[in-house]
mmCIF file of C-alpha atoms in Angstrom:
data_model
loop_
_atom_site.group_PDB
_atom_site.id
_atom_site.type_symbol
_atom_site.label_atom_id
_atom_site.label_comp_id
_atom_site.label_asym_id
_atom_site.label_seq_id
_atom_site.Cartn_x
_atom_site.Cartn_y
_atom_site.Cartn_z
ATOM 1 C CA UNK A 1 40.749 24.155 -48.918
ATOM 2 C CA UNK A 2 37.688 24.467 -47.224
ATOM 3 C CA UNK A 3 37.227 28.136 -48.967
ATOM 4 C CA UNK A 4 37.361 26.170 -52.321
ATOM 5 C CA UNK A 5 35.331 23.565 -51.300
ATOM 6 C CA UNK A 6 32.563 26.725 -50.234
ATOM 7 C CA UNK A 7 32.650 27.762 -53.761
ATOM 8 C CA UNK A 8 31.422 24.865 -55.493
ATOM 9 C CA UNK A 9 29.237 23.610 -52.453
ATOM 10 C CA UNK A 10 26.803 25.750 -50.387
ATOM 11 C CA UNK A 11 26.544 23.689 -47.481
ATOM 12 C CA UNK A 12 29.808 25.644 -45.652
ATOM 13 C CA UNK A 13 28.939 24.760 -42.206
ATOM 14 C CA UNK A 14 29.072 21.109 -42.975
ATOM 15 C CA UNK A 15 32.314 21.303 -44.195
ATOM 16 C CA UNK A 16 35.056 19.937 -42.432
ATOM 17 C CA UNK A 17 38.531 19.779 -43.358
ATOM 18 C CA UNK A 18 41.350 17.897 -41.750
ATOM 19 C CA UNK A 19 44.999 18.376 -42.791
ATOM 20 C CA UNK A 20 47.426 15.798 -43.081
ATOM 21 C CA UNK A 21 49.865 15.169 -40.387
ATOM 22 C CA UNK A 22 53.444 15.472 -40.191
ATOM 23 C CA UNK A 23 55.925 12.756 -41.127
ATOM 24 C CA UNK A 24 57.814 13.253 -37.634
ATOM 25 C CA UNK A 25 61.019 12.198 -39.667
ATOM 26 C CA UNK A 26 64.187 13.176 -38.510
ATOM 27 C CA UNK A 27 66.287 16.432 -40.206
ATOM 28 C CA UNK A 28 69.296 14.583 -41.995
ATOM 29 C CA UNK A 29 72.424 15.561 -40.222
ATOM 30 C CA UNK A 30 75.608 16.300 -42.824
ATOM 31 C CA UNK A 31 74.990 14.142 -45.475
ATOM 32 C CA UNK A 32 77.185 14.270 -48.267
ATOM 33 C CA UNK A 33 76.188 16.741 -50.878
ATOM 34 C CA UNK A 34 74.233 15.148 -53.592
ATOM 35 C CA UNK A 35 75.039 18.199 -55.962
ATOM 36 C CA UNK A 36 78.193 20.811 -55.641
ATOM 37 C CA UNK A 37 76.233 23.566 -56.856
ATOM 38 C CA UNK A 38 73.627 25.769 -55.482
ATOM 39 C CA UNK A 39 70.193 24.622 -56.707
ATOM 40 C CA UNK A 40 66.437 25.103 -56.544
ATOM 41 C CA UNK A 41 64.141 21.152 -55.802
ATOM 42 C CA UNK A 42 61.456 20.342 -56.631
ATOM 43 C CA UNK A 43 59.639 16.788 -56.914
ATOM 44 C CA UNK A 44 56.525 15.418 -57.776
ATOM 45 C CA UNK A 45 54.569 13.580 -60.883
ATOM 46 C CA UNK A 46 55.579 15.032 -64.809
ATOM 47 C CA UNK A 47 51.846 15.976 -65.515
ATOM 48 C CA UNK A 48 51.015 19.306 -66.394
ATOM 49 C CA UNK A 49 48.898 20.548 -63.175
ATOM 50 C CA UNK A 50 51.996 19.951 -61.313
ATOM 51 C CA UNK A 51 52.974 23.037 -63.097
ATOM 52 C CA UNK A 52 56.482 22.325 -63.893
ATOM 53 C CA UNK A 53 56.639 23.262 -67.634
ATOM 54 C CA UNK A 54 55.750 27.083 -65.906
ATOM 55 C CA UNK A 55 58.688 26.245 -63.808
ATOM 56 C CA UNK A 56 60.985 26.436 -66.255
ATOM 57 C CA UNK A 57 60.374 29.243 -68.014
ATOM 58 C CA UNK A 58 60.390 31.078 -64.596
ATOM 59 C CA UNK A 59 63.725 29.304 -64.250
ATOM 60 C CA UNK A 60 64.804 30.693 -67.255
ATOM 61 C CA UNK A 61 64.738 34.100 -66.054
ATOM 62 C CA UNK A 62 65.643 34.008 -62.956
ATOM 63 C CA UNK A 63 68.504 32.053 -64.273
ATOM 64 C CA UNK A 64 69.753 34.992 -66.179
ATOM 65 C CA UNK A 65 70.899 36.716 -62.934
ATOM 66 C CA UNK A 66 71.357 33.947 -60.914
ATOM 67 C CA UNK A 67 73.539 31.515 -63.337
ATOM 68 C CA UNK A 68 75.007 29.741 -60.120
ATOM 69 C CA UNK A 69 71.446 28.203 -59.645
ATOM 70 C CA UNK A 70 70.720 24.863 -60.832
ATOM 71 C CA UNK A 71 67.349 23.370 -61.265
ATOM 72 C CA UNK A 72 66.769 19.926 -59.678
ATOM 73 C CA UNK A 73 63.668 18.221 -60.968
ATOM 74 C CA UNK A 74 62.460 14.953 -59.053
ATOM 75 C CA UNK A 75 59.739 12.715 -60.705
ATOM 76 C CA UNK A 76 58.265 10.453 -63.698
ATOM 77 C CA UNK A 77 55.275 10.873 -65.791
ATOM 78 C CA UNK A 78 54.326 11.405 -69.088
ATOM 79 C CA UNK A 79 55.930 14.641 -69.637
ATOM 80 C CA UNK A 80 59.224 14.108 -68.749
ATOM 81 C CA UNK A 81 60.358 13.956 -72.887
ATOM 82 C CA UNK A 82 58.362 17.779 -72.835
ATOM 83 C CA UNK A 83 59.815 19.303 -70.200
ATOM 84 C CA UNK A 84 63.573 18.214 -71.436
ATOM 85 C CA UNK A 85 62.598 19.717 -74.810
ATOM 86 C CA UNK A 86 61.533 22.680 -73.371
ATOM 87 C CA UNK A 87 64.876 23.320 -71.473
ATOM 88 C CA UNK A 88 66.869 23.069 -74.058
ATOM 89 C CA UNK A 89 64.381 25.254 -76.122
ATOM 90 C CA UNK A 90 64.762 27.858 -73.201
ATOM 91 C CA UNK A 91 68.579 27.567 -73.100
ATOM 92 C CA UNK A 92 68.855 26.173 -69.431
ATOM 93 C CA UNK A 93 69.406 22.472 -70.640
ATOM 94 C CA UNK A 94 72.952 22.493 -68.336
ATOM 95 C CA UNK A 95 71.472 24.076 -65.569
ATOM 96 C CA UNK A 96 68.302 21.723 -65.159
ATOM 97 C CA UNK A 97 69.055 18.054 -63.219
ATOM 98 C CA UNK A 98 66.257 15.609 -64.004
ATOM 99 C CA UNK A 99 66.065 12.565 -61.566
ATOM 100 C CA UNK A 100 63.997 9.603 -61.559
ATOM 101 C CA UNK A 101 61.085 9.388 -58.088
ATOM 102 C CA UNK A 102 63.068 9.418 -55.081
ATOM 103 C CA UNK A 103 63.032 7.551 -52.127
ATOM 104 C CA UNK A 104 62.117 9.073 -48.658
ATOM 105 C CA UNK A 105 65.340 9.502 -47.258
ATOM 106 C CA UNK A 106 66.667 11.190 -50.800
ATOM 107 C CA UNK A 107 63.818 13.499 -50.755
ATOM 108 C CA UNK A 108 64.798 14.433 -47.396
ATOM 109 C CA UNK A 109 68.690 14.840 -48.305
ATOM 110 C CA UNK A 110 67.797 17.309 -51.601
ATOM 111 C CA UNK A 111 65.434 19.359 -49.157
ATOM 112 C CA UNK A 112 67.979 19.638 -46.551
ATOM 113 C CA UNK A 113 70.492 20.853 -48.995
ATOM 114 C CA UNK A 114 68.512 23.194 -51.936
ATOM 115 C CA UNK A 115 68.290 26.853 -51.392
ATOM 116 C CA UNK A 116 64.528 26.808 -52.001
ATOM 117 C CA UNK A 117 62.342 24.262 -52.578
ATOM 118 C CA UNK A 118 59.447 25.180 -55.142
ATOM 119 C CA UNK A 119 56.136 23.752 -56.063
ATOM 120 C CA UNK A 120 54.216 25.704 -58.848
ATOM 121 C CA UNK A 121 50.907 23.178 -58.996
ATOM 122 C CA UNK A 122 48.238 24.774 -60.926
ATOM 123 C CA UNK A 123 46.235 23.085 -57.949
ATOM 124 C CA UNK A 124 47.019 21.389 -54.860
ATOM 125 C CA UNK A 125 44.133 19.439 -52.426
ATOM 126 C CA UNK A 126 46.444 19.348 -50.026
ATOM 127 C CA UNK A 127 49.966 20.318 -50.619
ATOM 128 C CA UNK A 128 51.621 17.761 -49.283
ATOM 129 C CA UNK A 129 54.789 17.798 -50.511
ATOM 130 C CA UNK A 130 55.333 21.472 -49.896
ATOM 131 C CA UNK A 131 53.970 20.469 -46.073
ATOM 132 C CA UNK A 132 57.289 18.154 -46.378
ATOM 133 C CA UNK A 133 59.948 21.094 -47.289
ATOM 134 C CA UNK A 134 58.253 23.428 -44.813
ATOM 135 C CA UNK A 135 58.239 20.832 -41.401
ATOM 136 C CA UNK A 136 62.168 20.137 -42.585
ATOM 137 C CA UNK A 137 62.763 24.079 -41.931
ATOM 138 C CA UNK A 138 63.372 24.534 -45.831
ATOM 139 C CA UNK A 139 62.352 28.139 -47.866
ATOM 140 C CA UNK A 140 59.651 26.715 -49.687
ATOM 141 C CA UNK A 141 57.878 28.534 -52.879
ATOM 142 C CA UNK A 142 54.092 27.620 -53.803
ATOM 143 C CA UNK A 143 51.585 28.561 -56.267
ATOM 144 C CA UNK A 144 48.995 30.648 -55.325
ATOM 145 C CA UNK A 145 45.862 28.048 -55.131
ATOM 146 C CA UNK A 146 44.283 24.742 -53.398
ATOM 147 C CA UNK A 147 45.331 23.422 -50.010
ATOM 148 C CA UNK A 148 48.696 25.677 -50.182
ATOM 149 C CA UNK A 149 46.809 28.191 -48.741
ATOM 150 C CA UNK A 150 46.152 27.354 -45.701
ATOM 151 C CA UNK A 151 49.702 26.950 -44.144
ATOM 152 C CA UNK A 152 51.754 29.043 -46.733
ATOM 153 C CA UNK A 153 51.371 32.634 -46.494
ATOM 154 C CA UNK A 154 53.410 34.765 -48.678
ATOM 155 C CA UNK A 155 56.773 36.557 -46.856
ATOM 156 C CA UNK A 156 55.555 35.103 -43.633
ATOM 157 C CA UNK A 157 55.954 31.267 -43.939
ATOM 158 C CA UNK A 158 56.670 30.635 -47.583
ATOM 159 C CA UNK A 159 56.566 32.786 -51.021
ATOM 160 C CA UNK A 160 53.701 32.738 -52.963
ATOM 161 C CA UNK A 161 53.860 33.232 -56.592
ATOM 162 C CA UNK A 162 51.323 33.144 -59.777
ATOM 163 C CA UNK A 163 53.795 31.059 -61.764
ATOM 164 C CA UNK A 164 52.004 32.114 -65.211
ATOM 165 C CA UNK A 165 53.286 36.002 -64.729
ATOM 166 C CA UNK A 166 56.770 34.434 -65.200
ATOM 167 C CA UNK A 167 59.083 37.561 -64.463
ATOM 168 C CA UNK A 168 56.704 38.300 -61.697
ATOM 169 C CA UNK A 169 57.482 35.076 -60.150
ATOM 170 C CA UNK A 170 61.366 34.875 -61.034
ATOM 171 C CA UNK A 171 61.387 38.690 -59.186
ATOM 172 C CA UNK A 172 60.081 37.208 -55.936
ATOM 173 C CA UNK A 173 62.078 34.242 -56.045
ATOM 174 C CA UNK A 174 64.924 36.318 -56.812
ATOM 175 C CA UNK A 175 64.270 39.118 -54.171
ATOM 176 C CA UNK A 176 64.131 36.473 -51.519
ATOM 177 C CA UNK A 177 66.948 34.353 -52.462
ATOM 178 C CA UNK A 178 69.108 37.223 -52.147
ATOM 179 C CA UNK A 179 67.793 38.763 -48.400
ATOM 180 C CA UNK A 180 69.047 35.805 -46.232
ATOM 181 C CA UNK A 181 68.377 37.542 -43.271
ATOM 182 C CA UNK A 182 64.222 37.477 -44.083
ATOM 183 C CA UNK A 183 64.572 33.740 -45.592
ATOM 184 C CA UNK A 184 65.617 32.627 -42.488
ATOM 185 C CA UNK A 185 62.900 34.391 -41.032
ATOM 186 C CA UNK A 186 60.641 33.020 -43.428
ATOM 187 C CA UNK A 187 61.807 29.318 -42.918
ATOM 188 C CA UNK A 188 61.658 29.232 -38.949
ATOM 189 C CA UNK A 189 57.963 30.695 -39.172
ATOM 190 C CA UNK A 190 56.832 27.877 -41.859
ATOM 191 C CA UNK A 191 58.546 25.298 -40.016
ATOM 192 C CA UNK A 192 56.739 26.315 -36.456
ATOM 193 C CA UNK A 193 53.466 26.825 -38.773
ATOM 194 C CA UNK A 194 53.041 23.129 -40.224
ATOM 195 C CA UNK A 195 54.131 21.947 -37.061
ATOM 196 C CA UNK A 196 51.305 23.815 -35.279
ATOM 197 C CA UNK A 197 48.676 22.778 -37.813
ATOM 198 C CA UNK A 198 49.581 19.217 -38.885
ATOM 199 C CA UNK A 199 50.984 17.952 -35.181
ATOM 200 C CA UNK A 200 49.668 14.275 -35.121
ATOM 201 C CA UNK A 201 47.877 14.445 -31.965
ATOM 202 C CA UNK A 202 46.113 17.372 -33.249
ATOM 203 C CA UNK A 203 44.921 15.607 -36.070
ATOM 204 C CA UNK A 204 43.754 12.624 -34.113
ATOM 205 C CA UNK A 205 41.880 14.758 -31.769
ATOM 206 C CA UNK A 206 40.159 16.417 -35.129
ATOM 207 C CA UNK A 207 39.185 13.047 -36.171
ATOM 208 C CA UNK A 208 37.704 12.581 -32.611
ATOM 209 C CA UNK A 209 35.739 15.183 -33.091
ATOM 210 C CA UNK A 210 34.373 14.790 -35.912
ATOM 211 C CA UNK A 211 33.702 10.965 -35.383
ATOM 212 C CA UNK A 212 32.040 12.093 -31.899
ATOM 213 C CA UNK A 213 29.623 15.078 -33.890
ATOM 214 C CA UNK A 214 28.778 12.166 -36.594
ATOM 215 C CA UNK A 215 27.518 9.956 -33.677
ATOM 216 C CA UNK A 216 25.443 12.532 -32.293
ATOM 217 C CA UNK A 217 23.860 13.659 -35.248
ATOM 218 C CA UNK A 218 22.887 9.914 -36.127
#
């Protein structure tokens, strides 16, 4: 964030970014299973930086050698009509779930029980959401831009993918979805990443900070 924020602003040293913190919510124990089938979540608002129309075409693909997989889509906006079209355009219209915005303890339950959560934003302040799949220990995919970058690093705590180079992007997926061994790896690391960087006290102490270097600059 604050490496985008450099870009457009010269002032670097002034710059001062503070994440958000974690949600602290409990991992949901064994729920019942929402859907019988293995499938891919994601959530968020139907609006096209969000990405998702690029998230079904990489769908599509990966879909090809993966026809178990089912694509859960969580949300409302204005292109929720698009993106059903486009599903059925790309032949995936059975294989793609589309649910109205979910409440915190359903967003939870569909984390705790996807195979990969994945969030292709064509920007992201923040990231929060993927910040939400990564503290609840879930393999979490992200675009390759905006606040992502500071907790998601590709193969190390999440996979990073340009969503636009579509067979690019349904290879990675693909390649990790398959190696459990180094998805595990993957989710532990992001999990004990966010945790580090977005632990309420640290934030809280940030804000001190900042707050105490405002007052003695005034």
């Amino acid at each position: 964030m604050k490496r985008s924020i450099s870009k457009a602003y010269p002032f670097r040293e002034k710059i001062t970014v503070i994440p958000s913190p974690l949600s602290l919510e409990a991992k949901i124990g064994l729920a019942e299973r929402l859907i019988h089938k293995r499938y891919l979540f994601s959530f968020g608002r139907f609006v096209p930086e969000k990405g998702f129309s690029q998230l079904l075409k990489v769908f599509s693909i990966l879909n090809k050698c993966r026809p178990d997989l089912q694509l859960v889509l969580a949300g409302q906006g204005p292109l929720l009509a698009s993106y059903k079209k486009l599903a059925e355009q790309l032949s995936i219209k059975q294989s793609v779930m589309f649910y109205p915005f979910l409440n915190r303890r359903e967003i939870v339950t569909f984390l705790s029980q996807c195979e990969m959560a994945v969030f292709p934003s064509m920007y992201e302040p923040f990231g929060l959401a993927a910040q939400e799949s990564m503290e609840q220990g879930v393999l979490t995919a992200v675009s390759q831009s905006g606040g992502f970058c500071d907790f998601a690093v590709h193969n190390k705590t999440a996979i990073a993918a340009d969503f636009s180079q579509e067979r690019e992007a349904a290879d990675r997926l693909h390649n990790v979805l398959i190696d459990e061994e180094n998805a595990c790896r993957i989710k532990e690391a992001g999990r004990e990443r966010v945790m580090k960087l977005h632990y309420p006290q640290i934030i809280t102490a940030s804000y001190l900070q900042l707050y105490q270097r405002l007052s003695n600059n005034s």
